[in-house]
C-alpha angles and dihedrals in degrees: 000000000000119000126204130190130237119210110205119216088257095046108261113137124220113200111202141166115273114197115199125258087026115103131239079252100058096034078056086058106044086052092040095241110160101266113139106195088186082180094041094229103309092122090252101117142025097226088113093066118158134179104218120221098261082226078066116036097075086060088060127093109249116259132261125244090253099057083046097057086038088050083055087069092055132113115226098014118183139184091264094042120141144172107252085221096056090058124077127196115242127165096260079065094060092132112021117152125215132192122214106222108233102266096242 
């Protein structure tokens, strides 16, 4: 089974299965990582707000417009910034790291 790694605002890193077809939002939420989803993964929010690894974020599909708009809401955004539940979990990303923004 694929793994991914959590980065924690103050750095710890939280390695974790990753089954595929589920997203980095759900997988946060099978292993309890912070990760809030108000919208639970409709594209409504941007609670689920994630900073990709820039190793990774080449791997990713680009985002839609919509996660883009959505990303605009966001706290923390960075170049590499992303929605957990835009991003689902395959077996090329066996390995992919995300970073939580700090929540203020």
């Amino acid at each position: 089974m694929p793994h991914m790694i959590f980065v924690e605002p103050d750095g710890t890193e939280r390695r974790v299965d990753a089954p595929v077809g589920l997203s980095v939002l759900e997988i946060a939420h099978k292993h309890g990582i912070d990760l809030e989803g108000a919208c639970e993964g409709s594209l409504a929010c941007a609670t689920c707000h994630v900073i990709v690894d820039p190793s990774w974020a080449p791997k990713l599909a680009e985002p839609t417009e919509d996660e883009e708009d959505m990303l605009d809401l966001a706290f923390g955004l960075e170049k590499t910034s992303r929605l957990g539940c835009q991003i689902v979990m395959t077996d090329a990303l066996d390995g992919l790291t995300v970073r939580l923004p700090r929540k203020s």
